[in-house]
Amino acid sequence: MLSYAYAAVDLLLRVFCKGGGIVRLEFHKNMSWAIRRLLRGVMHVFSWFVIPYSYLISVRIRSRKLPPIENPLLRIPAVTLAAKIRTGQIKSEEVVIAYIERCRQVNPFLNAIVQDRFEQALAEARRIDVEVAKGSRSEEQMMAETPILGVPVTIKESLAVKGMSNTGGRKLKNRRIAEQDSPVVEQIRKNGGVILLVSNTPELCLCWETYNKCTGLTKNPYNLKRTVGGSSGGEAALISSAASLIGVTTDIAGSSRLPAAFVGVFGHKPSPFSVSPYGHNPSCEDESWGNFFTPGAMCRYAEDLPLLLKAMHDPSGAPLSLDTVVNLTDINYYYMENDGPTGLTEPIEPDIQAAISNVVNHFNAEKVQLKRLIWALDISICKMLRMKNIETIYTQQRDGQPRTTVAKEMLKYFCGCSDSDLPSVVIGPMQHIVQNYIPSSRLSFLDEQTELLRKDFIELLGTTGVFIYPVFPNTAHRHFEIFHKLVDTSYMMVFNTLGFPAASCMVGLDRNKLPIGVQIVASPGQDHLIFAVAQELERKYGGWVPPPS
């Protein structure tokens, strides 16, 4: 009934109101304001339960610091490491051994590894060393054909690695083992990468907290009582703690950028279809899936971002200009301090505000006011929940597991009998509401605003501009506090909705010695501009800082 009433009002405004476009816009704005106020109220109510629960979890976690980083091989960027392996100055086997030892040191603290392939990785590294020693290819050939030859790489478990776990954090009767590599993993192998392991992710990548009922909770290297974010939290924890150097993540709503910001590394969401979005669990048959979702690149050092993305790039995908030399003075810099005066996200923490201000001043960026960012939350939620045939616990599984129902799973969850986590359980009701109770006129209006906002950004940035923006209102919070901060993810999610490349870049520590990240955005295909800015930010602010040890 509400749906029909909403549609009727929208139709009347279209037909009878003079200046109907303006009146209709105000009507939708007021509806959005009401909906977001309702969501903010729900988040506030959630906080009554979430905050005490997060404190309880925090008390149960021992305050421990990671073992120190002793092996100097662990501090060498991938660009330098690859060059030294190609010339025989360093053996790939030595490097792989160093990272295996570090994984074994820190994983008992972090709980970030789902399954390793250490023995296979060592065998591959030895074969690479033999190949290099033979001299059958010149250094130039190896650099062109296999730019990450011999460099260890870690992969998010939701991306298929042949022979490895590929459950997407889901508890199944029989663990799902990947029968073949996903296209992006295939590219990593073709380009010489040595895959070490698959890392932890929340169930079906549906949360910004990395936990599930298979592997458990992944912790932040800077403070084990704090979250590592999600959904690429396993990768972030390993890379930040020097147990990995470069990793393949995924990003559907900030899943690469939030963990990177929370642990002080660089996390990039590439331009749509520049990296193949297929071979992922959960899968999706929606034709716009690749515009919204993409595998991402995560690195400890900014200079490794172009190298890793080049190795991940789909040869038949959207073109990139990663070898383009960028002059920082030729870039146009723009920024917003938050999502606008009418935004309903939480206030940006003072330390993050100060960091953004320093970045803005360094680049002499121009302040802009993109008013349509007011729709960021609305368009992002509706777009994501309208994806067709996305795999959830309520859809028929590839392994033939029977379909469950919303009512059954909700009852099981609240009785403590469900094999799934809260985000996986509630995704069904949320999809049902958006797909059945949000009026088509409202959805059409939001689609219209999406295209207008995309046009605003294209006109602003062109092929020479970058946009400086927060990643999230706060640095790493306690575990599970994200459940009363869900609307704040719109800072990241909007760029998935628009299909723009974006990266989280480390710019320092806050007063609690937790990393601060700032988001850099560019037009599609202009990833190289983001990388140039990321490297300048690393030069200016020092980049990755080893966690306390």
PDB file of N, CA and C in Angstrom, residues 109-199:
ATOM      1  N   PHE A 109      48.558 -14.680  16.183  1.00  0.00           N
ATOM      2  CA  PHE A 109      48.057 -13.422  16.749  1.00  0.00           C
ATOM      3  C   PHE A 109      46.874 -12.886  15.933  1.00  0.00           C
ATOM      4  N   LEU A 110      46.968 -12.987  14.611  1.00  0.00           N
ATOM      5  CA  LEU A 110      46.032 -12.301  13.720  1.00  0.00           C
ATOM      6  C   LEU A 110      44.869 -13.171  13.244  1.00  0.00           C
ATOM      7  N   ASN A 111      45.099 -14.463  13.093  1.00  0.00           N
ATOM      8  CA  ASN A 111      44.089 -15.378  12.561  1.00  0.00           C
ATOM      9  C   ASN A 111      43.609 -14.917  11.176  1.00  0.00           C
ATOM     10  N   ALA A 112      44.534 -14.789  10.248  1.00  0.00           N
ATOM     11  CA  ALA A 112      44.230 -14.239   8.924  1.00  0.00           C
ATOM     12  C   ALA A 112      44.316 -15.270   7.798  1.00  0.00           C
ATOM     13  N   ILE A 113      44.891 -16.439   8.051  1.00  0.00           N
ATOM     14  CA  ILE A 113      45.111 -17.428   6.993  1.00  0.00           C
ATOM     15  C   ILE A 113      44.021 -18.497   7.034  1.00  0.00           C
ATOM     16  N   VAL A 114      43.398 -18.739   5.888  1.00  0.00           N
ATOM     17  CA  VAL A 114      42.405 -19.810   5.777  1.00  0.00           C
ATOM     18  C   VAL A 114      43.099 -21.118   5.421  1.00  0.00           C
ATOM     19  N   GLN A 115      43.938 -21.101   4.400  1.00  0.00           N
ATOM     20  CA  GLN A 115      44.663 -22.296   3.962  1.00  0.00           C
ATOM     21  C   GLN A 115      45.940 -21.857   3.261  1.00  0.00           C
ATOM     22  N   ASP A 116      47.045 -22.537   3.563  1.00  0.00           N
ATOM     23  CA  ASP A 116      48.305 -22.179   2.909  1.00  0.00           C
ATOM     24  C   ASP A 116      48.687 -23.229   1.873  1.00  0.00           C
ATOM     25  N   ARG A 117      49.601 -22.850   1.019  1.00  0.00           N
ATOM     26  CA  ARG A 117      50.175 -23.767   0.021  1.00  0.00           C
ATOM     27  C   ARG A 117      51.699 -23.553   0.026  1.00  0.00           C
ATOM     28  N   PHE A 118      52.266 -23.589   1.218  1.00  0.00           N
ATOM     29  CA  PHE A 118      53.671 -23.258   1.393  1.00  0.00           C
ATOM     30  C   PHE A 118      54.596 -24.209   0.638  1.00  0.00           C
ATOM     31  N   GLU A 119      54.319 -25.502   0.689  1.00  0.00           N
ATOM     32  CA  GLU A 119      55.201 -26.461   0.016  1.00  0.00           C
ATOM     33  C   GLU A 119      55.178 -26.269  -1.497  1.00  0.00           C
ATOM     34  N   GLN A 120      53.962 -26.071  -2.046  1.00  0.00           N
ATOM     35  CA  GLN A 120      53.857 -25.835  -3.488  1.00  0.00           C
ATOM     36  C   GLN A 120      54.561 -24.537  -3.875  1.00  0.00           C
ATOM     37  N   ALA A 121      54.417 -23.503  -3.023  1.00  0.00           N
ATOM     38  CA  ALA A 121      55.060 -22.217  -3.306  1.00  0.00           C
ATOM     39  C   ALA A 121      56.579 -22.350  -3.320  1.00  0.00           C
ATOM     40  N   LEU A 122      57.129 -23.124  -2.378  1.00  0.00           N
ATOM     41  CA  LEU A 122      58.585 -23.336  -2.343  1.00  0.00           C
ATOM     42  C   LEU A 122      59.059 -24.063  -3.604  1.00  0.00           C
ATOM     43  N   ALA A 123      58.296 -25.049  -4.032  1.00  0.00           N
ATOM     44  CA  ALA A 123      58.662 -25.784  -5.248  1.00  0.00           C
ATOM     45  C   ALA A 123      58.648 -24.862  -6.459  1.00  0.00           C
ATOM     46  N   GLU A 124      57.643 -23.985  -6.548  1.00  0.00           N
ATOM     47  CA  GLU A 124      57.562 -23.035  -7.654  1.00  0.00           C
ATOM     48  C   GLU A 124      58.733 -22.052  -7.609  1.00  0.00           C
ATOM     49  N   ALA A 125      59.070 -21.590  -6.402  1.00  0.00           N
ATOM     50  CA  ALA A 125      60.186 -20.644  -6.258  1.00  0.00           C
ATOM     51  C   ALA A 125      61.507 -21.274  -6.707  1.00  0.00           C
ATOM     52  N   ARG A 126      61.706 -22.537  -6.365  1.00  0.00           N
ATOM     53  CA  ARG A 126      62.943 -23.217  -6.774  1.00  0.00           C
ATOM     54  C   ARG A 126      63.014 -23.336  -8.293  1.00  0.00           C
ATOM     55  N   ARG A 127      61.890 -23.638  -8.929  1.00  0.00           N
ATOM     56  CA  ARG A 127      61.876 -23.733 -10.396  1.00  0.00           C
ATOM     57  C   ARG A 127      62.202 -22.384 -11.029  1.00  0.00           C
ATOM     58  N   ILE A 128      61.701 -21.315 -10.431  1.00  0.00           N
ATOM     59  CA  ILE A 128      61.995 -19.969 -10.941  1.00  0.00           C
ATOM     60  C   ILE A 128      63.479 -19.665 -10.816  1.00  0.00           C
ATOM     61  N   ASP A 129      64.077 -20.032  -9.686  1.00  0.00           N
ATOM     62  CA  ASP A 129      65.514 -19.791  -9.490  1.00  0.00           C
ATOM     63  C   ASP A 129      66.357 -20.562 -10.504  1.00  0.00           C
ATOM     64  N   VAL A 130      65.937 -21.765 -10.814  1.00  0.00           N
ATOM     65  CA  VAL A 130      66.645 -22.563 -11.825  1.00  0.00           C
ATOM     66  C   VAL A 130      66.537 -21.898 -13.188  1.00  0.00           C
ATOM     67  N   GLU A 131      65.343 -21.417 -13.506  1.00  0.00           N
ATOM     68  CA  GLU A 131      65.124 -20.742 -14.789  1.00  0.00           C
ATOM     69  C   GLU A 131      65.995 -19.493 -14.912  1.00  0.00           C
ATOM     70  N   VAL A 132      66.052 -18.708 -13.845  1.00  0.00           N
ATOM     71  CA  VAL A 132      66.859 -17.480 -13.878  1.00  0.00           C
ATOM     72  C   VAL A 132      68.331 -17.832 -14.051  1.00  0.00           C
ATOM     73  N   ALA A 133      68.790 -18.857 -13.334  1.00  0.00           N
ATOM     74  CA  ALA A 133      70.205 -19.254 -13.408  1.00  0.00           C
ATOM     75  C   ALA A 133      70.589 -19.733 -14.807  1.00  0.00           C
ATOM     76  N   LYS A 134      69.654 -20.349 -15.513  1.00  0.00           N
ATOM     77  CA  LYS A 134      69.935 -20.829 -16.879  1.00  0.00           C
ATOM     78  C   LYS A 134      70.156 -19.683 -17.852  1.00  0.00           C
ATOM     79  N   GLY A 135      69.547 -18.537 -17.590  1.00  0.00           N
ATOM     80  CA  GLY A 135      69.707 -17.387 -18.467  1.00  0.00           C
ATOM     81  C   GLY A 135      69.024 -17.542 -19.807  1.00  0.00           C
ATOM     82  N   SER A 136      67.973 -18.355 -19.865  1.00  0.00           N
ATOM     83  CA  SER A 136      67.273 -18.585 -21.137  1.00  0.00           C
ATOM     84  C   SER A 136      66.495 -17.354 -21.608  1.00  0.00           C
ATOM     85  N   ARG A 137      66.196 -16.458 -20.666  1.00  0.00           N
ATOM     86  CA  ARG A 137      65.537 -15.199 -21.029  1.00  0.00           C
ATOM     87  C   ARG A 137      66.362 -14.035 -20.483  1.00  0.00           C
ATOM     88  N   SER A 138      66.402 -12.955 -21.221  1.00  0.00           N
ATOM     89  CA  SER A 138      67.123 -11.764 -20.746  1.00  0.00           C
ATOM     90  C   SER A 138      66.332 -11.102 -19.623  1.00  0.00           C
ATOM     91  N   GLU A 139      67.010 -10.235 -18.882  1.00  0.00           N
ATOM     92  CA  GLU A 139      66.343  -9.496 -17.812  1.00  0.00           C
ATOM     93  C   GLU A 139      65.179  -8.679 -18.373  1.00  0.00           C
ATOM     94  N   GLU A 140      65.387  -8.078 -19.546  1.00  0.00           N
ATOM     95  CA  GLU A 140      64.335  -7.275 -20.178  1.00  0.00           C
ATOM     96  C   GLU A 140      63.134  -8.132 -20.541  1.00  0.00           C
ATOM     97  N   GLN A 141      63.392  -9.345 -21.053  1.00  0.00           N
ATOM     98  CA  GLN A 141      62.303 -10.258 -21.391  1.00  0.00           C
ATOM     99  C   GLN A 141      61.501 -10.651 -20.158  1.00  0.00           C
ATOM    100  N   MET A 142      62.215 -10.985 -19.094  1.00  0.00           N
ATOM    101  CA  MET A 142      61.537 -11.383 -17.859  1.00  0.00           C
ATOM    102  C   MET A 142      60.702 -10.233 -17.303  1.00  0.00           C
ATOM    103  N   MET A 143      61.229  -9.020 -17.395  1.00  0.00           N
ATOM    104  CA  MET A 143      60.508  -7.866 -16.887  1.00  0.00           C
ATOM    105  C   MET A 143      59.242  -7.616 -17.698  1.00  0.00           C
ATOM    106  N   ALA A 144      59.315  -7.815 -19.003  1.00  0.00           N
ATOM    107  CA  ALA A 144      58.166  -7.576 -19.874  1.00  0.00           C
ATOM    108  C   ALA A 144      57.130  -8.686 -19.782  1.00  0.00           C
ATOM    109  N   GLU A 145      57.615  -9.936 -19.702  1.00  0.00           N
ATOM    110  CA  GLU A 145      56.707 -11.088 -19.750  1.00  0.00           C
ATOM    111  C   GLU A 145      56.208 -11.535 -18.380  1.00  0.00           C
ATOM    112  N   THR A 146      57.066 -11.417 -17.373  1.00  0.00           N
ATOM    113  CA  THR A 146      56.716 -11.871 -16.020  1.00  0.00           C
ATOM    114  C   THR A 146      57.202 -10.831 -15.000  1.00  0.00           C
ATOM    115  N   PRO A 147      56.529  -9.675 -14.917  1.00  0.00           N
ATOM    116  CA  PRO A 147      57.023  -8.567 -14.093  1.00  0.00           C
ATOM    117  C   PRO A 147      57.096  -8.852 -12.595  1.00  0.00           C
ATOM    118  N   ILE A 148      56.329  -9.851 -12.101  1.00  0.00           N
ATOM    119  CA  ILE A 148      56.418 -10.167 -10.665  1.00  0.00           C
ATOM    120  C   ILE A 148      57.032 -11.561 -10.462  1.00  0.00           C
ATOM    121  N   LEU A 149      57.938 -11.932 -11.354  1.00  0.00           N
ATOM    122  CA  LEU A 149      58.563 -13.253 -11.297  1.00  0.00           C
ATOM    123  C   LEU A 149      59.201 -13.507  -9.932  1.00  0.00           C
ATOM    124  N   GLY A 150      58.751 -14.584  -9.278  1.00  0.00           N
ATOM    125  CA  GLY A 150      59.355 -15.002  -8.015  1.00  0.00           C
ATOM    126  C   GLY A 150      58.864 -14.263  -6.789  1.00  0.00           C
ATOM    127  N   VAL A 151      57.967 -13.297  -6.956  1.00  0.00           N
ATOM    128  CA  VAL A 151      57.481 -12.501  -5.820  1.00  0.00           C
ATOM    129  C   VAL A 151      56.285 -13.214  -5.182  1.00  0.00           C
ATOM    130  N   PRO A 152      56.303 -13.403  -3.855  1.00  0.00           N
ATOM    131  CA  PRO A 152      55.161 -14.058  -3.198  1.00  0.00           C
ATOM    132  C   PRO A 152      53.924 -13.162  -3.202  1.00  0.00           C
ATOM    133  N   VAL A 153      52.762 -13.772  -3.429  1.00  0.00           N
ATOM    134  CA  VAL A 153      51.486 -13.060  -3.490  1.00  0.00           C
ATOM    135  C   VAL A 153      50.473 -13.833  -2.651  1.00  0.00           C
ATOM    136  N   THR A 154      49.625 -13.117  -1.939  1.00  0.00           N
ATOM    137  CA  THR A 154      48.537 -13.758  -1.202  1.00  0.00           C
ATOM    138  C   THR A 154      47.207 -13.367  -1.829  1.00  0.00           C
ATOM    139  N   ILE A 155      46.205 -14.229  -1.687  1.00  0.00           N
ATOM    140  CA  ILE A 155      44.929 -14.077  -2.378  1.00  0.00           C
ATOM    141  C   ILE A 155      43.773 -14.182  -1.388  1.00  0.00           C
ATOM    142  N   LYS A 156      42.811 -13.308  -1.526  1.00  0.00           N
ATOM    143  CA  LYS A 156      41.593 -13.386  -0.720  1.00  0.00           C
ATOM    144  C   LYS A 156      40.859 -14.692  -1.027  1.00  0.00           C
ATOM    145  N   GLU A 157      40.394 -15.383  -0.007  1.00  0.00           N
ATOM    146  CA  GLU A 157      39.845 -16.734  -0.171  1.00  0.00           C
ATOM    147  C   GLU A 157      38.603 -16.799  -1.047  1.00  0.00           C
ATOM    148  N   SER A 158      37.915 -15.677  -1.227  1.00  0.00           N
ATOM    149  CA  SER A 158      36.710 -15.663  -2.061  1.00  0.00           C
ATOM    150  C   SER A 158      37.043 -15.741  -3.550  1.00  0.00           C
ATOM    151  N   LEU A 159      38.309 -15.520  -3.911  1.00  0.00           N
ATOM    152  CA  LEU A 159      38.751 -15.670  -5.294  1.00  0.00           C
ATOM    153  C   LEU A 159      39.329 -17.071  -5.485  1.00  0.00           C
ATOM    154  N   ALA A 160      38.896 -17.739  -6.543  1.00  0.00           N
ATOM    155  CA  ALA A 160      39.269 -19.141  -6.746  1.00  0.00           C
ATOM    156  C   ALA A 160      40.754 -19.300  -7.052  1.00  0.00           C
ATOM    157  N   VAL A 161      41.418 -20.103  -6.231  1.00  0.00           N
ATOM    158  CA  VAL A 161      42.791 -20.556  -6.477  1.00  0.00           C
ATOM    159  C   VAL A 161      42.720 -22.075  -6.558  1.00  0.00           C
ATOM    160  N   LYS A 162      43.088 -22.636  -7.686  1.00  0.00           N
ATOM    161  CA  LYS A 162      42.916 -24.065  -7.927  1.00  0.00           C
ATOM    162  C   LYS A 162      43.489 -24.910  -6.792  1.00  0.00           C
ATOM    163  N   GLY A 163      42.631 -25.815  -6.280  1.00  0.00           N
ATOM    164  CA  GLY A 163      43.058 -26.726  -5.228  1.00  0.00           C
ATOM    165  C   GLY A 163      42.936 -26.163  -3.827  1.00  0.00           C
ATOM    166  N   MET A 164      42.500 -24.893  -3.713  1.00  0.00           N
ATOM    167  CA  MET A 164      42.430 -24.235  -2.411  1.00  0.00           C
ATOM    168  C   MET A 164      40.980 -23.981  -2.002  1.00  0.00           C
ATOM    169  N   SER A 165      40.808 -23.739  -0.706  1.00  0.00           N
ATOM    170  CA  SER A 165      39.488 -23.417  -0.173  1.00  0.00           C
ATOM    171  C   SER A 165      38.893 -22.215  -0.898  1.00  0.00           C
ATOM    172  N   ASN A 166      37.592 -22.310  -1.221  1.00  0.00           N
ATOM    173  CA  ASN A 166      36.913 -21.217  -1.914  1.00  0.00           C
ATOM    174  C   ASN A 166      35.456 -21.141  -1.443  1.00  0.00           C
ATOM    175  N   THR A 167      35.294 -21.103  -0.129  1.00  0.00           N
ATOM    176  CA  THR A 167      33.954 -21.087   0.473  1.00  0.00           C
ATOM    177  C   THR A 167      33.397 -19.680   0.643  1.00  0.00           C
ATOM    178  N   GLY A 168      34.256 -18.664   0.514  1.00  0.00           N
ATOM    179  CA  GLY A 168      33.808 -17.313   0.815  1.00  0.00           C
ATOM    180  C   GLY A 168      33.426 -17.168   2.274  1.00  0.00           C
ATOM    181  N   GLY A 169      34.139 -17.874   3.151  1.00  0.00           N
ATOM    182  CA  GLY A 169      33.882 -17.773   4.580  1.00  0.00           C
ATOM    183  C   GLY A 169      32.633 -18.493   5.043  1.00  0.00           C
ATOM    184  N   ARG A 170      32.038 -19.292   4.181  1.00  0.00           N
ATOM    185  CA  ARG A 170      30.775 -19.938   4.509  1.00  0.00           C
ATOM    186  C   ARG A 170      30.985 -21.333   5.086  1.00  0.00           C
ATOM    187  N   LYS A 171      30.238 -21.644   6.118  1.00  0.00           N
ATOM    188  CA  LYS A 171      30.311 -22.956   6.742  1.00  0.00           C
ATOM    189  C   LYS A 171      29.444 -23.929   5.947  1.00  0.00           C
ATOM    190  N   LEU A 172      30.086 -24.884   5.294  1.00  0.00           N
ATOM    191  CA  LEU A 172      29.390 -25.862   4.471  1.00  0.00           C
ATOM    192  C   LEU A 172      29.697 -27.272   4.977  1.00  0.00           C
ATOM    193  N   LYS A 173      28.835 -28.209   4.653  1.00  0.00           N
ATOM    194  CA  LYS A 173      29.075 -29.598   5.061  1.00  0.00           C
ATOM    195  C   LYS A 173      30.382 -30.107   4.470  1.00  0.00           C
ATOM    196  N   ASN A 174      30.610 -29.754   3.224  1.00  0.00           N
ATOM    197  CA  ASN A 174      31.853 -30.115   2.547  1.00  0.00           C
ATOM    198  C   ASN A 174      32.522 -28.836   2.050  1.00  0.00           C
ATOM    199  N   ARG A 175      33.744 -28.605   2.490  1.00  0.00           N
ATOM    200  CA  ARG A 175      34.456 -27.395   2.081  1.00  0.00           C
ATOM    201  C   ARG A 175      34.557 -27.324   0.558  1.00  0.00           C
ATOM    202  N   ARG A 176      34.213 -26.183   0.012  1.00  0.00           N
ATOM    203  CA  ARG A 176      34.282 -25.994  -1.441  1.00  0.00           C
ATOM    204  C   ARG A 176      35.735 -25.746  -1.847  1.00  0.00           C
ATOM    205  N   ILE A 177      36.246 -26.572  -2.726  1.00  0.00           N
ATOM    206  CA  ILE A 177      37.615 -26.456  -3.226  1.00  0.00           C
ATOM    207  C   ILE A 177      37.555 -25.974  -4.677  1.00  0.00           C
ATOM    208  N   ALA A 178      38.329 -24.954  -4.991  1.00  0.00           N
ATOM    209  CA  ALA A 178      38.318 -24.401  -6.353  1.00  0.00           C
ATOM    210  C   ALA A 178      38.880 -25.414  -7.346  1.00  0.00           C
ATOM    211  N   GLU A 179      38.126 -25.635  -8.406  1.00  0.00           N
ATOM    212  CA  GLU A 179      38.565 -26.585  -9.437  1.00  0.00           C
ATOM    213  C   GLU A 179      39.486 -25.941 -10.460  1.00  0.00           C
ATOM    214  N   GLN A 180      39.436 -24.620 -10.549  1.00  0.00           N
ATOM    215  CA  GLN A 180      40.339 -23.910 -11.455  1.00  0.00           C
ATOM    216  C   GLN A 180      40.571 -22.506 -10.923  1.00  0.00           C
ATOM    217  N   ASP A 181      41.611 -21.858 -11.412  1.00  0.00           N
ATOM    218  CA  ASP A 181      41.919 -20.491 -10.991  1.00  0.00           C
ATOM    219  C   ASP A 181      40.891 -19.515 -11.538  1.00  0.00           C
ATOM    220  N   SER A 182      40.580 -18.495 -10.761  1.00  0.00           N
ATOM    221  CA  SER A 182      39.816 -17.378 -11.292  1.00  0.00           C
ATOM    222  C   SER A 182      40.691 -16.650 -12.309  1.00  0.00           C
ATOM    223  N   PRO A 183      40.105 -15.895 -13.240  1.00  0.00           N
ATOM    224  CA  PRO A 183      40.917 -15.210 -14.256  1.00  0.00           C
ATOM    225  C   PRO A 183      42.012 -14.321 -13.673  1.00  0.00           C
ATOM    226  N   VAL A 184      41.734 -13.620 -12.575  1.00  0.00           N
ATOM    227  CA  VAL A 184      42.761 -12.732 -12.020  1.00  0.00           C
ATOM    228  C   VAL A 184      43.911 -13.533 -11.420  1.00  0.00           C
ATOM    229  N   VAL A 185      43.612 -14.664 -10.802  1.00  0.00           N
ATOM    230  CA  VAL A 185      44.669 -15.527 -10.263  1.00  0.00           C
ATOM    231  C   VAL A 185      45.490 -16.124 -11.404  1.00  0.00           C
ATOM    232  N   GLU A 186      44.818 -16.482 -12.471  1.00  0.00           N
ATOM    233  CA  GLU A 186      45.513 -16.974 -13.663  1.00  0.00           C
ATOM    234  C   GLU A 186      46.503 -15.934 -14.175  1.00  0.00           C
ATOM    235  N   GLN A 187      46.094 -14.668 -14.170  1.00  0.00           N
ATOM    236  CA  GLN A 187      46.994 -13.593 -14.603  1.00  0.00           C
ATOM    237  C   GLN A 187      48.185 -13.440 -13.661  1.00  0.00           C
ATOM    238  N   ILE A 188      47.940 -13.568 -12.370  1.00  0.00           N
ATOM    239  CA  ILE A 188      49.036 -13.487 -11.391  1.00  0.00           C
ATOM    240  C   ILE A 188      50.070 -14.578 -11.669  1.00  0.00           C
ATOM    241  N   ARG A 189      49.601 -15.785 -11.931  1.00  0.00           N
ATOM    242  CA  ARG A 189      50.532 -16.883 -12.230  1.00  0.00           C
ATOM    243  C   ARG A 189      51.284 -16.617 -13.529  1.00  0.00           C
ATOM    244  N   LYS A 190      50.575 -16.182 -14.575  1.00  0.00           N
ATOM    245  CA  LYS A 190      51.209 -15.917 -15.867  1.00  0.00           C
ATOM    246  C   LYS A 190      52.292 -14.854 -15.744  1.00  0.00           C
ATOM    247  N   ASN A 191      52.096 -13.929 -14.830  1.00  0.00           N
ATOM    248  CA  ASN A 191      53.054 -12.843 -14.656  1.00  0.00           C
ATOM    249  C   ASN A 191      54.146 -13.154 -13.644  1.00  0.00           C
ATOM    250  N   GLY A 192      54.193 -14.425 -13.206  1.00  0.00           N
ATOM    251  CA  GLY A 192      55.324 -14.881 -12.397  1.00  0.00           C
ATOM    252  C   GLY A 192      55.126 -14.908 -10.904  1.00  0.00           C
ATOM    253  N   GLY A 193      53.937 -14.522 -10.419  1.00  0.00           N
ATOM    254  CA  GLY A 193      53.713 -14.495  -8.981  1.00  0.00           C
ATOM    255  C   GLY A 193      53.678 -15.881  -8.371  1.00  0.00           C
ATOM    256  N   VAL A 194      54.170 -15.991  -7.136  1.00  0.00           N
ATOM    257  CA  VAL A 194      54.158 -17.250  -6.379  1.00  0.00           C
ATOM    258  C   VAL A 194      53.099 -17.124  -5.291  1.00  0.00           C
ATOM    259  N   ILE A 195      52.029 -17.895  -5.423  1.00  0.00           N
ATOM    260  CA  ILE A 195      50.900 -17.771  -4.503  1.00  0.00           C
ATOM    261  C   ILE A 195      51.176 -18.553  -3.229  1.00  0.00           C
ATOM    262  N   LEU A 196      51.094 -17.848  -2.096  1.00  0.00           N
ATOM    263  CA  LEU A 196      51.420 -18.445  -0.796  1.00  0.00           C
ATOM    264  C   LEU A 196      50.221 -19.073  -0.101  1.00  0.00           C
ATOM    265  N   LEU A 197      49.045 -18.409  -0.190  1.00  0.00           N
ATOM    266  CA  LEU A 197      47.931 -18.818   0.659  1.00  0.00           C
ATOM    267  C   LEU A 197      46.656 -18.114   0.225  1.00  0.00           C
ATOM    268  N   VAL A 198      45.547 -18.499   0.845  1.00  0.00           N
ATOM    269  CA  VAL A 198      44.301 -17.745   0.721  1.00  0.00           C
ATOM    270  C   VAL A 198      43.937 -17.223   2.103  1.00  0.00           C
ATOM    271  N   SER A 199      43.443 -15.970   2.144  1.00  0.00           N
ATOM    272  CA  SER A 199      43.265 -15.260   3.417  1.00  0.00           C
ATOM    273  C   SER A 199      41.797 -15.082   3.781  1.00  0.00           C
TER     274      SER A 199
END
